[in-house]
Amino acid sequence: MTVAVYNQTRAVPLALVCTEARSFLARGKGLIGHPGLAPGEGLLIVPCSSVHSFFMRFPIDVVFVNRHDRVVGLTSAMPPNRPFAGAWRAHYVVELPAGMIAATGTALGDQVSIERQDAVP
């Protein structure tokens, strides 16, 4: 399933095509083995409060969001093979191409929204 993730506070999209990782296996795999994220792409990991970048090939921006859809943590350009990034009280994580946090002006306390993009038959 895909969703679009928006920073409502700044009125900008974070990821227009964001894949969801909700199962244990999908959350565990994350972006491992993925060739990279194009602008507008992302990965939404639910539930999640911390990530690692072992076995990844590219840096990512990580936005940590609480149950009230408020940004509670930010990690910019997390390099491959980093053991840990996390935020206390985070409920989900949005992994984005490196540079998206700065490009969108995303900051702690910003309001995030998620919109379903799945086609209806």
PDB file of C-alpha atoms in Angstrom:
ATOM      1  CA  MET A   1       0.000   0.000   0.000  1.00  0.00           C
ATOM      2  CA  THR A   2       1.103   3.535  -0.614  1.00  0.00           C
ATOM      3  CA  VAL A   3       0.265   6.773   1.108  1.00  0.00           C
ATOM      4  CA  ALA A   4       1.164  10.428   0.735  1.00  0.00           C
ATOM      5  CA  VAL A   5       2.738  12.123   3.746  1.00  0.00           C
ATOM      6  CA  TYR A   6       2.391  15.872   4.236  1.00  0.00           C
ATOM      7  CA  ASN A   7       3.838  18.401   6.631  1.00  0.00           C
ATOM      8  CA  GLN A   8       0.614  20.283   7.405  1.00  0.00           C
ATOM      9  CA  THR A   9       2.394  23.003   9.376  1.00  0.00           C
ATOM     10  CA  ARG A  10       4.562  24.001   6.400  1.00  0.00           C
ATOM     11  CA  ALA A  11       1.943  23.039   3.745  1.00  0.00           C
ATOM     12  CA  VAL A  12       4.441  20.851   1.859  1.00  0.00           C
ATOM     13  CA  PRO A  13       4.537  17.180   0.865  1.00  0.00           C
ATOM     14  CA  LEU A  14       7.198  15.026   2.490  1.00  0.00           C
ATOM     15  CA  ALA A  15       6.533  11.989   0.273  1.00  0.00           C
ATOM     16  CA  LEU A  16       3.875  11.714  -2.414  1.00  0.00           C
ATOM     17  CA  VAL A  17       4.577   7.999  -2.962  1.00  0.00           C
ATOM     18  CA  CYS A  18       5.307   6.490   0.416  1.00  0.00           C
ATOM     19  CA  THR A  19       5.308   2.714   0.841  1.00  0.00           C
ATOM     20  CA  GLU A  20       3.951   1.405   4.148  1.00  0.00           C
ATOM     21  CA  ALA A  21       5.858  -1.120   6.252  1.00  0.00           C
ATOM     22  CA  ARG A  22       3.438  -2.414   8.880  1.00  0.00           C
ATOM     23  CA  SER A  23       4.215  -6.139   9.135  1.00  0.00           C
ATOM     24  CA  PHE A  24       7.074  -7.467  11.244  1.00  0.00           C
ATOM     25  CA  LEU A  25       8.978  -8.577   8.137  1.00  0.00           C
ATOM     26  CA  ALA A  26       8.419  -5.342   6.199  1.00  0.00           C
ATOM     27  CA  ARG A  27       9.477  -3.227   9.192  1.00  0.00           C
ATOM     28  CA  GLY A  28      12.580  -5.362   9.689  1.00  0.00           C
ATOM     29  CA  LYS A  29      13.636  -5.133   6.048  1.00  0.00           C
ATOM     30  CA  GLY A  30      12.902  -1.434   5.627  1.00  0.00           C
ATOM     31  CA  LEU A  31      15.116  -0.037   2.870  1.00  0.00           C
ATOM     32  CA  ILE A  32      17.766  -2.764   3.082  1.00  0.00           C
ATOM     33  CA  GLY A  33      18.752  -3.722  -0.463  1.00  0.00           C
ATOM     34  CA  HIS A  34      16.819  -0.800  -1.957  1.00  0.00           C
ATOM     35  CA  PRO A  35      18.823   1.131  -4.586  1.00  0.00           C
ATOM     36  CA  GLY A  36      17.718   4.534  -3.285  1.00  0.00           C
ATOM     37  CA  LEU A  37      14.787   6.871  -2.844  1.00  0.00           C
ATOM     38  CA  ALA A  38      13.803   9.260  -5.618  1.00  0.00           C
ATOM     39  CA  PRO A  39      12.487  12.740  -4.770  1.00  0.00           C
ATOM     40  CA  GLY A  40       8.890  12.333  -3.613  1.00  0.00           C
ATOM     41  CA  GLU A  41       9.379   8.751  -2.415  1.00  0.00           C
ATOM     42  CA  GLY A  42       9.501   7.496   1.154  1.00  0.00           C
ATOM     43  CA  LEU A  43       8.939   4.627   3.548  1.00  0.00           C
ATOM     44  CA  LEU A  44       6.423   4.818   6.408  1.00  0.00           C
ATOM     45  CA  ILE A  45       7.236   2.384   9.232  1.00  0.00           C
ATOM     46  CA  VAL A  46       4.422   1.759  11.763  1.00  0.00           C
ATOM     47  CA  PRO A  47       4.871   1.178  14.683  1.00  0.00           C
ATOM     48  CA  CYS A  48       8.450   2.366  15.037  1.00  0.00           C
ATOM     49  CA  SER A  49      10.452   4.599  17.367  1.00  0.00           C
ATOM     50  CA  SER A  50      14.006   3.887  16.207  1.00  0.00           C
ATOM     51  CA  VAL A  51      15.833   2.821  13.065  1.00  0.00           C
ATOM     52  CA  HIS A  52      19.260   1.645  11.920  1.00  0.00           C
ATOM     53  CA  SER A  53      20.898   1.905   8.515  1.00  0.00           C
ATOM     54  CA  PHE A  54      22.936  -1.304   8.445  1.00  0.00           C
ATOM     55  CA  PHE A  55      23.215  -2.813   4.949  1.00  0.00           C
ATOM     56  CA  MET A  56      21.786   0.307   3.301  1.00  0.00           C
ATOM     57  CA  ARG A  57      23.445   1.905   0.287  1.00  0.00           C
ATOM     58  CA  PHE A  58      22.477   5.562   0.675  1.00  0.00           C
ATOM     59  CA  PRO A  59      21.847   8.225   3.347  1.00  0.00           C
ATOM     60  CA  ILE A  60      18.284   9.038   4.434  1.00  0.00           C
ATOM     61  CA  ASP A  61      16.410  11.704   6.340  1.00  0.00           C
ATOM     62  CA  VAL A  62      14.293  10.287   9.166  1.00  0.00           C
ATOM     63  CA  VAL A  63      11.222  11.980  10.636  1.00  0.00           C
ATOM     64  CA  PHE A  64       9.927  10.557  13.938  1.00  0.00           C
ATOM     65  CA  VAL A  65       6.236  11.199  14.610  1.00  0.00           C
ATOM     66  CA  ASN A  66       4.102  10.593  17.721  1.00  0.00           C
ATOM     67  CA  ARG A  67       0.548   9.256  18.039  1.00  0.00           C
ATOM     68  CA  HIS A  68      -0.803  12.794  17.644  1.00  0.00           C
ATOM     69  CA  ASP A  69       1.000  13.172  14.298  1.00  0.00           C
ATOM     70  CA  ARG A  70       3.508  15.669  15.684  1.00  0.00           C
ATOM     71  CA  VAL A  71       7.187  15.541  14.745  1.00  0.00           C
ATOM     72  CA  VAL A  72       9.141  14.493  17.860  1.00  0.00           C
ATOM     73  CA  GLY A  73      12.522  13.779  16.287  1.00  0.00           C
ATOM     74  CA  LEU A  74      14.579  14.450  13.170  1.00  0.00           C
ATOM     75  CA  THR A  75      17.727  12.858  11.799  1.00  0.00           C
ATOM     76  CA  SER A  76      19.180  14.462   8.676  1.00  0.00           C
ATOM     77  CA  ALA A  77      21.295  12.532   6.171  1.00  0.00           C
ATOM     78  CA  MET A  78      21.680   9.412   8.320  1.00  0.00           C
ATOM     79  CA  PRO A  79      24.578   7.583   6.646  1.00  0.00           C
ATOM     80  CA  PRO A  80      24.605   3.869   5.796  1.00  0.00           C
ATOM     81  CA  ASN A  81      25.675   1.469   8.561  1.00  0.00           C
ATOM     82  CA  ARG A  82      24.697   3.710  11.463  1.00  0.00           C
ATOM     83  CA  PRO A  83      23.547   1.612  14.424  1.00  0.00           C
ATOM     84  CA  PHE A  84      20.783   3.814  15.819  1.00  0.00           C
ATOM     85  CA  ALA A  85      18.571   6.871  15.449  1.00  0.00           C
ATOM     86  CA  GLY A  86      15.433   7.260  17.510  1.00  0.00           C
ATOM     87  CA  ALA A  87      13.058   9.556  19.325  1.00  0.00           C
ATOM     88  CA  TRP A  88      11.308   9.094  22.620  1.00  0.00           C
ATOM     89  CA  ARG A  89       7.512   8.807  22.201  1.00  0.00           C
ATOM     90  CA  ALA A  90       7.697   8.267  18.451  1.00  0.00           C
ATOM     91  CA  HIS A  91       4.933   6.030  17.112  1.00  0.00           C
ATOM     92  CA  TYR A  92       5.963   5.942  13.477  1.00  0.00           C
ATOM     93  CA  VAL A  93       8.842   6.924  11.229  1.00  0.00           C
ATOM     94  CA  VAL A  94       8.997   8.396   7.743  1.00  0.00           C
ATOM     95  CA  GLU A  95      12.231   7.647   5.886  1.00  0.00           C
ATOM     96  CA  LEU A  96      12.942  10.130   3.081  1.00  0.00           C
ATOM     97  CA  PRO A  97      15.676  10.976   0.585  1.00  0.00           C
ATOM     98  CA  ALA A  98      18.530  12.866   2.250  1.00  0.00           C
ATOM     99  CA  GLY A  99      17.908  16.609   2.140  1.00  0.00           C
ATOM    100  CA  MET A 100      14.098  16.508   2.432  1.00  0.00           C
ATOM    101  CA  ILE A 101      14.029  17.740   6.035  1.00  0.00           C
ATOM    102  CA  ALA A 102      15.953  20.873   5.037  1.00  0.00           C
ATOM    103  CA  ALA A 103      14.121  21.293   1.721  1.00  0.00           C
ATOM    104  CA  THR A 104      10.712  21.249   3.427  1.00  0.00           C
ATOM    105  CA  GLY A 105      11.735  23.172   6.547  1.00  0.00           C
ATOM    106  CA  THR A 106      10.376  20.356   8.718  1.00  0.00           C
ATOM    107  CA  ALA A 107      10.929  21.059  12.424  1.00  0.00           C
ATOM    108  CA  LEU A 108      10.109  19.577  15.818  1.00  0.00           C
ATOM    109  CA  GLY A 109       6.430  20.057  16.648  1.00  0.00           C
ATOM    110  CA  ASP A 110       5.232  20.211  13.038  1.00  0.00           C
ATOM    111  CA  GLN A 111       1.909  18.503  12.282  1.00  0.00           C
ATOM    112  CA  VAL A 112       2.036  15.580   9.834  1.00  0.00           C
ATOM    113  CA  SER A 113      -0.854  14.019   7.884  1.00  0.00           C
ATOM    114  CA  ILE A 114      -1.111  10.757   5.977  1.00  0.00           C
ATOM    115  CA  GLU A 115      -3.450  10.290   3.007  1.00  0.00           C
ATOM    116  CA  ARG A 116      -4.256   6.920   1.452  1.00  0.00           C
ATOM    117  CA  GLN A 117      -3.306   6.684  -2.231  1.00  0.00           C
ATOM    118  CA  ASP A 118      -4.469   3.135  -2.975  1.00  0.00           C
ATOM    119  CA  ALA A 119      -6.621   2.768  -6.061  1.00  0.00           C
ATOM    120  CA  VAL A 120     -10.197   1.682  -5.509  1.00  0.00           C
ATOM    121  CA  PRO A 121     -11.371  -1.025  -7.983  1.00  0.00           C
TER     122      PRO A 121
END
